[in-house]
PDB file of C-alpha atoms in Angstrom:
ATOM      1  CA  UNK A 175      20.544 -28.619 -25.865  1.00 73.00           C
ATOM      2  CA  UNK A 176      18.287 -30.174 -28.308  1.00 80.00           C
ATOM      3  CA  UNK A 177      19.395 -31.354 -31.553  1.00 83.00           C
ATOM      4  CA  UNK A 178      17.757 -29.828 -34.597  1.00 83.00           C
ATOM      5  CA  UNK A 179      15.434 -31.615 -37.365  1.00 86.00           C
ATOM      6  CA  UNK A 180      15.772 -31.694 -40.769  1.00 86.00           C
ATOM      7  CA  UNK A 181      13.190 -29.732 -42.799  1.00 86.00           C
ATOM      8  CA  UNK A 182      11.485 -32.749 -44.433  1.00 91.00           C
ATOM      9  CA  UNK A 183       8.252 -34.442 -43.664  1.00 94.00           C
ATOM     10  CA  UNK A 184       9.756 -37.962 -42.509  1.00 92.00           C
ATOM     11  CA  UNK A 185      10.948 -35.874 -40.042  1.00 91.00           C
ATOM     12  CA  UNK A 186       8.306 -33.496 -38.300  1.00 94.00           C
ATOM     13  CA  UNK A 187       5.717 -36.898 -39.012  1.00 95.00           C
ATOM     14  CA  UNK A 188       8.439 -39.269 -37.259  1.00 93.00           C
ATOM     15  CA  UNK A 189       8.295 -36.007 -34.079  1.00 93.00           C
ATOM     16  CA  UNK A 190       4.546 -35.399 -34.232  1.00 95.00           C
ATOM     17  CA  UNK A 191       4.040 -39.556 -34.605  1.00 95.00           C
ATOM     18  CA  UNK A 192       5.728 -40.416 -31.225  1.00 94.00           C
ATOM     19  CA  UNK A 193       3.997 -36.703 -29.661  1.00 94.00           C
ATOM     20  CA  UNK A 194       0.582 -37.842 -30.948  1.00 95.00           C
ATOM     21  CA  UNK A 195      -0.689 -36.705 -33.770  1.00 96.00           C
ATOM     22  CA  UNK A 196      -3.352 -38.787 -34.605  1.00 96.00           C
ATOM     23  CA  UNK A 197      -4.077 -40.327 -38.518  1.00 94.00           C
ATOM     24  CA  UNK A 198      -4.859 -39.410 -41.066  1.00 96.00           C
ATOM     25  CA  UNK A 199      -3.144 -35.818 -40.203  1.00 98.00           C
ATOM     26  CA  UNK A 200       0.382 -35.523 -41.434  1.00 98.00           C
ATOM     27  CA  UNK A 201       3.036 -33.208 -42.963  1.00 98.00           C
ATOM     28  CA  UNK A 202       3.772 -33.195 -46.632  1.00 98.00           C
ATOM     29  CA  UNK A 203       5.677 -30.673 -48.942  1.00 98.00           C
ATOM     30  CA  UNK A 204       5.333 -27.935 -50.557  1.00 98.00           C
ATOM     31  CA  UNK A 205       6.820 -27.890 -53.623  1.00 96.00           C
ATOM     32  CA  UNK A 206       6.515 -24.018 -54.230  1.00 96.00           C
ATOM     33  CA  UNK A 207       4.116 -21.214 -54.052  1.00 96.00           C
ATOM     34  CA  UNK A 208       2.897 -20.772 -57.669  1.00 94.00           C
ATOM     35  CA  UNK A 209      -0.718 -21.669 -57.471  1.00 92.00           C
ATOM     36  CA  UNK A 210      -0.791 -24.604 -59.509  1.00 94.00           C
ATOM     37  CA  UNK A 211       1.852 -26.227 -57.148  1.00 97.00           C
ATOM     38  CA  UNK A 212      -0.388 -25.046 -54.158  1.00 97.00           C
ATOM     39  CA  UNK A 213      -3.224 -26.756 -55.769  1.00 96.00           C
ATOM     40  CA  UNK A 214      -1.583 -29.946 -55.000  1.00 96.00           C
ATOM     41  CA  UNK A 215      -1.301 -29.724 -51.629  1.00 98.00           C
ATOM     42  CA  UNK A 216      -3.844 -31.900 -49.854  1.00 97.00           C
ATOM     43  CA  UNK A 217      -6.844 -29.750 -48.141  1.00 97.00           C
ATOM     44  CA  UNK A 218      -8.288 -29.496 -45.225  1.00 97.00           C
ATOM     45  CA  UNK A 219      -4.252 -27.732 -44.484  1.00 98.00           C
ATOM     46  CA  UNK A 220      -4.340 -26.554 -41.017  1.00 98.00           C
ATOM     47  CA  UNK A 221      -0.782 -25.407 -40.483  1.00 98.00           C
ATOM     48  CA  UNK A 222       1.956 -24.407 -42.709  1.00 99.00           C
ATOM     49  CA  UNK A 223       5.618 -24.965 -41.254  1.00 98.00           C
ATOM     50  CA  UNK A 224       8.665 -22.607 -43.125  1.00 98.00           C
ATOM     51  CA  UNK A 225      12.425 -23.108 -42.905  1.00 97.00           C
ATOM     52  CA  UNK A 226      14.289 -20.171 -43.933  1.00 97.00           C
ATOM     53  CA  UNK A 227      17.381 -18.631 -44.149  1.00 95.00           C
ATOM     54  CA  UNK A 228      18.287 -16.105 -41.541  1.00 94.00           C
ATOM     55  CA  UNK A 229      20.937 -13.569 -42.102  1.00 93.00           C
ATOM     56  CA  UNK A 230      19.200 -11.056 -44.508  1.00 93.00           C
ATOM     57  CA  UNK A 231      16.085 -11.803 -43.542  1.00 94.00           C
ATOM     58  CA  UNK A 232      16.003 -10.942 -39.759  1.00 89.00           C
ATOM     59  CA  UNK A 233      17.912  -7.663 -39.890  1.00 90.00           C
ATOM     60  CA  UNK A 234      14.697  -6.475 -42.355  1.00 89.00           C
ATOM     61  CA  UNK A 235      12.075  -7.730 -39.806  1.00 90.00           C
ATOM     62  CA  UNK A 236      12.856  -6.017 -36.519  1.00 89.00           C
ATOM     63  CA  UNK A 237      10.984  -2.838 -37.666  1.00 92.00           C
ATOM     64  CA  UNK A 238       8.213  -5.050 -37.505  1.00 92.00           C
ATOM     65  CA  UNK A 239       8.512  -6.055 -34.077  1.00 90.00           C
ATOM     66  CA  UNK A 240       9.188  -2.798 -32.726  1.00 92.00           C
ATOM     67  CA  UNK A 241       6.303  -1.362 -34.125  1.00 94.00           C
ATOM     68  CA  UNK A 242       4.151  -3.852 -32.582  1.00 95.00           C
ATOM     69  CA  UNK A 243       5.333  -3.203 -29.344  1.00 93.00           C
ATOM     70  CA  UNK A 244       4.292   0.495 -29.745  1.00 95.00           C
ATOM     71  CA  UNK A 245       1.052  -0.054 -31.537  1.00 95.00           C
ATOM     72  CA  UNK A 246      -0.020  -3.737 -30.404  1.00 95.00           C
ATOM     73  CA  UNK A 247      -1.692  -6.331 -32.183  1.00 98.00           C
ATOM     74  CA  UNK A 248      -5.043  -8.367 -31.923  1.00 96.00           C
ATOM     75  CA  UNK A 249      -4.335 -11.579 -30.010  1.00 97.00           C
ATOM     76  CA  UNK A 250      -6.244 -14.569 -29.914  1.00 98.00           C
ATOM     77  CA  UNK A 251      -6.892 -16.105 -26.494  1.00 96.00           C
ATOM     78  CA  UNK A 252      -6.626 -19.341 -27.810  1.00 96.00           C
ATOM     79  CA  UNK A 253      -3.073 -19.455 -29.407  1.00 98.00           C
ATOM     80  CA  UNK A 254      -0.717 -22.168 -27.303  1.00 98.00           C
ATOM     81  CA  UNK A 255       2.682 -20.122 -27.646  1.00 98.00           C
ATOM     82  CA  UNK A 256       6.140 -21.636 -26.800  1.00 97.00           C
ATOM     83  CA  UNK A 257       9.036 -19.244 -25.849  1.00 96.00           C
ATOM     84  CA  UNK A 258      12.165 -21.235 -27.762  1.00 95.00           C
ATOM     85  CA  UNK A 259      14.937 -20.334 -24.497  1.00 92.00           C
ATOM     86  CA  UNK A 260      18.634 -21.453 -24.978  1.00 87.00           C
ATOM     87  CA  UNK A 261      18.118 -24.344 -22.409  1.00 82.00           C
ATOM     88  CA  UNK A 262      16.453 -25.504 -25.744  1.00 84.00           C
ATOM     89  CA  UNK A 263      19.241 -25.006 -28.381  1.00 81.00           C
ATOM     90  CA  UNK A 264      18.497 -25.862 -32.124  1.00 83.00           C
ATOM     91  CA  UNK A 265      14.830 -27.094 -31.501  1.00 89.00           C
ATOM     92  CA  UNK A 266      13.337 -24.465 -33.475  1.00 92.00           C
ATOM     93  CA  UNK A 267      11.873 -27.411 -35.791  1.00 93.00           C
ATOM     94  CA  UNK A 268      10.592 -29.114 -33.019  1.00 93.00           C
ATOM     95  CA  UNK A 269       8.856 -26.023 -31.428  1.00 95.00           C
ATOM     96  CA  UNK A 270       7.185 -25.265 -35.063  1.00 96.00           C
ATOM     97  CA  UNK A 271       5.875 -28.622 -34.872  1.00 96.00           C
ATOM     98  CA  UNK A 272       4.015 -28.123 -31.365  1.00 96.00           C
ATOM     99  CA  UNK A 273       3.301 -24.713 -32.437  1.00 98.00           C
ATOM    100  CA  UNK A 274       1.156 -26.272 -36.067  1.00 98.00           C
ATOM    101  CA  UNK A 275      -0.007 -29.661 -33.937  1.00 97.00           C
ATOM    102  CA  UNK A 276      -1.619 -27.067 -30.805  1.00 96.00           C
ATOM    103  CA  UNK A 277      -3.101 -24.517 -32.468  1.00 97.00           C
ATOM    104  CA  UNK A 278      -4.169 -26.496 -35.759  1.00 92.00           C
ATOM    105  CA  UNK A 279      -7.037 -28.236 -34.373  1.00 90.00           C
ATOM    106  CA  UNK A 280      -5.663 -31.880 -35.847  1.00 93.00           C
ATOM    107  CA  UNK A 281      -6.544 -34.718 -33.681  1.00 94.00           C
ATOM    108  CA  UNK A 282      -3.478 -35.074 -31.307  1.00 94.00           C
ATOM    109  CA  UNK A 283      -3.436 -37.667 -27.935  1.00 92.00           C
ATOM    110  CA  UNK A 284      -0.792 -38.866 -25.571  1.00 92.00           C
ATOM    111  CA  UNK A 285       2.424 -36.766 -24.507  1.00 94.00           C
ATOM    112  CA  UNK A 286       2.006 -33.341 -26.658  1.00 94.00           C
ATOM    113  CA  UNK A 287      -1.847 -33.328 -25.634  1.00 95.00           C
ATOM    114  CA  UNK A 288      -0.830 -33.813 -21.725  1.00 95.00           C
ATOM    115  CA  UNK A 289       1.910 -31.823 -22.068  1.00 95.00           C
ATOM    116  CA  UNK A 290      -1.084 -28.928 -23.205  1.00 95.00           C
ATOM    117  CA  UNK A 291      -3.429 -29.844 -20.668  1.00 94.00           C
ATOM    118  CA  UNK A 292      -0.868 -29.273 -18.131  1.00 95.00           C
ATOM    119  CA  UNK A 293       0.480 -25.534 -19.382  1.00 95.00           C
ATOM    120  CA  UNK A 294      -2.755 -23.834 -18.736  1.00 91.00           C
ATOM    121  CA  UNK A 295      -2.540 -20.560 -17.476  1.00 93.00           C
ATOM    122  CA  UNK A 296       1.465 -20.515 -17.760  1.00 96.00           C
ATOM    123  CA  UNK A 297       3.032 -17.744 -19.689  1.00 97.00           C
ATOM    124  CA  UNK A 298       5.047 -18.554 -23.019  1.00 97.00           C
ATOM    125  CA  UNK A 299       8.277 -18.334 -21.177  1.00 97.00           C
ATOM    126  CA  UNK A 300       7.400 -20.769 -18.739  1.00 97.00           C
ATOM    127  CA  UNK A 301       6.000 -23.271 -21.478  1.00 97.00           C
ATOM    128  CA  UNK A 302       9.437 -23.169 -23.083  1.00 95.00           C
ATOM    129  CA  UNK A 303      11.260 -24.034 -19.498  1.00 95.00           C
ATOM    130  CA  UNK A 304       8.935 -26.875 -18.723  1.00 95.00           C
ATOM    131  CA  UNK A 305       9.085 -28.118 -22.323  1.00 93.00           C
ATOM    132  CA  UNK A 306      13.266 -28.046 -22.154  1.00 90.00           C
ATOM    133  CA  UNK A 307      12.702 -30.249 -18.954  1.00 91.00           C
ATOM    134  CA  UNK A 308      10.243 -32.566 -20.967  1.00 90.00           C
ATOM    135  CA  UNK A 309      11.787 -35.648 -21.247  1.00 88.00           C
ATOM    136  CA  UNK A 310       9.268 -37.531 -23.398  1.00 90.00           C
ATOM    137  CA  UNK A 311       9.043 -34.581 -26.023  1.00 89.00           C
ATOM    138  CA  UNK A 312      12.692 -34.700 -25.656  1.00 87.00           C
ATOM    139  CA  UNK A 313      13.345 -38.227 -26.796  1.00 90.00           C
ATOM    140  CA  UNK A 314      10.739 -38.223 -29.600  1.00 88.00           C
ATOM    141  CA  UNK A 315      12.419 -35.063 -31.158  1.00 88.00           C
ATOM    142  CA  UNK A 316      15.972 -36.537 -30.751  1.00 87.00           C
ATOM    143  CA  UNK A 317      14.920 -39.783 -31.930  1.00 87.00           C
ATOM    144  CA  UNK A 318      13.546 -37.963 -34.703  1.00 86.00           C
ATOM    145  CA  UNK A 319      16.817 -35.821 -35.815  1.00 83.00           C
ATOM    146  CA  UNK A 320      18.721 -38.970 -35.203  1.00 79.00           C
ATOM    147  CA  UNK A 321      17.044 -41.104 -37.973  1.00 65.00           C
ATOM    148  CA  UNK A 322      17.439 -37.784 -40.696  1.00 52.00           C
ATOM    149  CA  UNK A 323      18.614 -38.157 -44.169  1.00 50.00           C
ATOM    150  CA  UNK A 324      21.915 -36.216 -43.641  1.00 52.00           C
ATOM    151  CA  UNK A 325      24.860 -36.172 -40.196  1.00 54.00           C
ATOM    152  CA  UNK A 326      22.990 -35.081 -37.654  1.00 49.00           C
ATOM    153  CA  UNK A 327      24.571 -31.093 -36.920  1.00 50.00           C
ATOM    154  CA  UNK A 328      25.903 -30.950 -33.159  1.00 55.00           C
ATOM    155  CA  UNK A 329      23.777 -29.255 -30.574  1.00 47.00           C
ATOM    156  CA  UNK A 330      25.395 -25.807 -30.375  1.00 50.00           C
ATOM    157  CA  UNK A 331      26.167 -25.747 -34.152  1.00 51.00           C
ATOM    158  CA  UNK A 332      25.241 -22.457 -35.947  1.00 54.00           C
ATOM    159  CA  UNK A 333      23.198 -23.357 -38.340  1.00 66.00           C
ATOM    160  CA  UNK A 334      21.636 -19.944 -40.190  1.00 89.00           C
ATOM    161  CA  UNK A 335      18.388 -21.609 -40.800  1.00 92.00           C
ATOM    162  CA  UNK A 336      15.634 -20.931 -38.524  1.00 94.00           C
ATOM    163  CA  UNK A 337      11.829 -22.443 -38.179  1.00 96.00           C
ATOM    164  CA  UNK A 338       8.635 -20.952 -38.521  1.00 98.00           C
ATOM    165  CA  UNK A 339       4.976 -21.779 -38.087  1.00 98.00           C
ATOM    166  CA  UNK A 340       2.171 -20.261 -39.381  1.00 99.00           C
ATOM    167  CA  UNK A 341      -1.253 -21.427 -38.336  1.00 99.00           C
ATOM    168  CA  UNK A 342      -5.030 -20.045 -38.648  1.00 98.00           C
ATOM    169  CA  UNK A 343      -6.841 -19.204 -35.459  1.00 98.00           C
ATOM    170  CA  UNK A 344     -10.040 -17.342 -35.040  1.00 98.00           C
ATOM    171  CA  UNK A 345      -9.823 -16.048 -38.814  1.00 98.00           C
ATOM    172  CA  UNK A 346      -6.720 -14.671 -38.487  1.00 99.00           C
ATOM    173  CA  UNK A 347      -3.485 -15.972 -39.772  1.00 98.00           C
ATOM    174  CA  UNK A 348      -0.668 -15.996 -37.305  1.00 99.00           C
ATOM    175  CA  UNK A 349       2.977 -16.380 -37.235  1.00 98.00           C
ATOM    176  CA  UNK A 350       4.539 -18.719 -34.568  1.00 98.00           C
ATOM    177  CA  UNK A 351       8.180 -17.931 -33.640  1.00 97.00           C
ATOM    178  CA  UNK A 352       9.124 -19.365 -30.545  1.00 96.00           C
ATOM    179  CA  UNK A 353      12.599 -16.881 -30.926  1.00 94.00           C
ATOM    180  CA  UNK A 354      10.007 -13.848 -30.777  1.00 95.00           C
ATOM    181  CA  UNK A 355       7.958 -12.633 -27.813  1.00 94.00           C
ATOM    182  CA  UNK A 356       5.039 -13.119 -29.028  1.00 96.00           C
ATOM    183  CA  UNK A 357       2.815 -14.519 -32.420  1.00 98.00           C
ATOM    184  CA  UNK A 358       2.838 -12.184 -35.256  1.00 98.00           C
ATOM    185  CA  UNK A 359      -1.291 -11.637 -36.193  1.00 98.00           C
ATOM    186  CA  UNK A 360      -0.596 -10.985 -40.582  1.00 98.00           C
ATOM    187  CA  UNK A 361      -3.919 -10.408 -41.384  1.00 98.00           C
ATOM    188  CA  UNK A 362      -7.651 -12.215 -42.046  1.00 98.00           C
ATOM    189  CA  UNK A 363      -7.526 -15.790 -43.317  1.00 98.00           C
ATOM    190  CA  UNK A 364     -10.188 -18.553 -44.008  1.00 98.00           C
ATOM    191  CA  UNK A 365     -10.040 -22.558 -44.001  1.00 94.00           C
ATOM    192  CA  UNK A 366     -10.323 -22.015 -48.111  1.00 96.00           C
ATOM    193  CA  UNK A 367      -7.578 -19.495 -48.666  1.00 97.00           C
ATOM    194  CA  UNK A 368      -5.145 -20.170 -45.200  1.00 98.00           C
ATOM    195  CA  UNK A 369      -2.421 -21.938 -47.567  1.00 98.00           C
ATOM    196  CA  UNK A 370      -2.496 -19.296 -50.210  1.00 98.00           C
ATOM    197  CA  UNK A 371      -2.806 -16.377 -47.219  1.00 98.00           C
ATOM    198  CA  UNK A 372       0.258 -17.952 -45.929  1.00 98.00           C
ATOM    199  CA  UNK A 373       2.165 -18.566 -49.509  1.00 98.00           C
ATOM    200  CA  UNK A 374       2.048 -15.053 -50.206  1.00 98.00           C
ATOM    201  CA  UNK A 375       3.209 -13.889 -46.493  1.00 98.00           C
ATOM    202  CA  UNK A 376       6.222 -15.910 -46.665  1.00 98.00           C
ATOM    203  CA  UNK A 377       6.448 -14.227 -50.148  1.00 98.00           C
ATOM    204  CA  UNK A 378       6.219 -10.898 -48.952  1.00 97.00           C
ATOM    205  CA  UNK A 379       7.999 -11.115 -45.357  1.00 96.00           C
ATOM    206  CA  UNK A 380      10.917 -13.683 -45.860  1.00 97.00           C
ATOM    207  CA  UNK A 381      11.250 -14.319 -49.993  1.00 97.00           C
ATOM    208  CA  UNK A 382      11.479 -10.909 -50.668  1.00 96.00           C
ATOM    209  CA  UNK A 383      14.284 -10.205 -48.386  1.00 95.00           C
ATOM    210  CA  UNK A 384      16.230 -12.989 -49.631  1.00 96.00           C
ATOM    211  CA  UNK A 385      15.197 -13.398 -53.650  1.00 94.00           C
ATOM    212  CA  UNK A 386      18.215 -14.718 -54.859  1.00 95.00           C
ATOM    213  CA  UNK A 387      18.369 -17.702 -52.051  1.00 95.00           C
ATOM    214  CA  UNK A 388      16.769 -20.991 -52.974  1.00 94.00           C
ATOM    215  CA  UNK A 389      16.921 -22.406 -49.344  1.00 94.00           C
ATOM    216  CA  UNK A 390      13.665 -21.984 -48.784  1.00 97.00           C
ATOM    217  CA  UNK A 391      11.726 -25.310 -47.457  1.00 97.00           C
ATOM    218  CA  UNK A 392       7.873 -25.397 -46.598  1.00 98.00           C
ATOM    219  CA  UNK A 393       5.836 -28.525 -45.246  1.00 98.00           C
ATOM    220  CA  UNK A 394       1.660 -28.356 -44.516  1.00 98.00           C
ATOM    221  CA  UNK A 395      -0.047 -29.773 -41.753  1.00 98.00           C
ATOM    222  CA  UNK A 396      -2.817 -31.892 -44.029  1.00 98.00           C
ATOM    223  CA  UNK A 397      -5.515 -34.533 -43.677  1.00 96.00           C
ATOM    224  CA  UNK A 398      -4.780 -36.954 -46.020  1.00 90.00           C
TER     225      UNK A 398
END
């Protein structure tokens, strides 16, 4: 069981730092969705990463899903998807984080870049099993959790938060969920209008099911 990481930038930067994200790419807030506050988000913004709250949310999505598995979806080949197994526990931060620093094109090296290179032509499931048996990826996401701003939650807590990533690949914006079986494709997106294509999907698909609820955290994937 992994431990969980707190929803703040010092956090997924300390993770992606020790994975190998490369300057001057890092994770900053977002301080809400009203366009003047998305103005001040650094650009080029390559990923978007959103902690939410789960219990009224979920029930309202599974239509989704089950209509995808009757109809299908457009796909990307190039999308690097990590099934988020139980061996893995409350790492759904850390897996958002792999899931913006793959398929974000930011300048990564060292462990998450090997770890890539050597999960070609593995399906999602087996990503997550090798991952859980990762031990480098390990230790830089528990050293992570272990220097947050608040106790650290044990391993098997229930936490009713849950992490998200949504990232633009071949002009299409897609949701990473590493609990799901597969990305969710929401629609066309550009370089210019990802952040704001993303803003108003977490509107739409999570804020609306949930309007009274202020737990809502995001963080962007930026070159500063």
């Amino acid at each position: 069981m992994w431990l969980p990481l707190e929803s703040n930038p010092d956090m997924l930067n300390g993770f992606a730092r020790k994975a190998g994200l490369q300057e001057p790419w890092e994770f900053v807030d977002v301080f809400g969705l009203d366009d003047e506050l998305l103005c001040m988000v650094p650009q080029p913004c390559v990923a978007v990463t959103l902690l939410f709250p789960t219990a009224k949310i979920r029930p309202h999505r599974e239509p989704q899903r089950k209509q995808i598995e009757a109809e299908g979806q457009l796909l990307s080949d190039k999308l690097f998807f990590v099934k988020q197994h139980d061996d893995l526990g409350n790492a759904c931060g850390t897996i958002a984080a792999v899931h913006a620093l793959a398929n974000s094109g930011a300048s990564i090296a060292g462990p998450l870049q090997d770890f890539i290179a050597s999960q070609k032509g593995c399906t999602p499931s087996e990503v997550g099993y090798k991952l859980a048996e990762e031990n480098t990826m390990k230790q830089a996401s528990e050293d992570s959790a272990q220097g947050g701003q608040t106790e650290t939650p044990e391993r098997e807590a229930a936490l009713g938060y849950h992490f998200v990533c949504f990232v633009p690949v071949d002009g299409h914006i897609y949701e990473m969920d590493g609990r799901k079986a597969f990305p969710i494709n929401h629609g066309q997106t550009t370089e210019e209008t990802f952040l704001l294509d993303a803003a108003r999907v977490v509107k739409e698909q999570f804020m609306a099911h949930d309007p009274e609820n202020v737990n809502f955290n995001l963080m962007a994937l930026v070159k500063c």
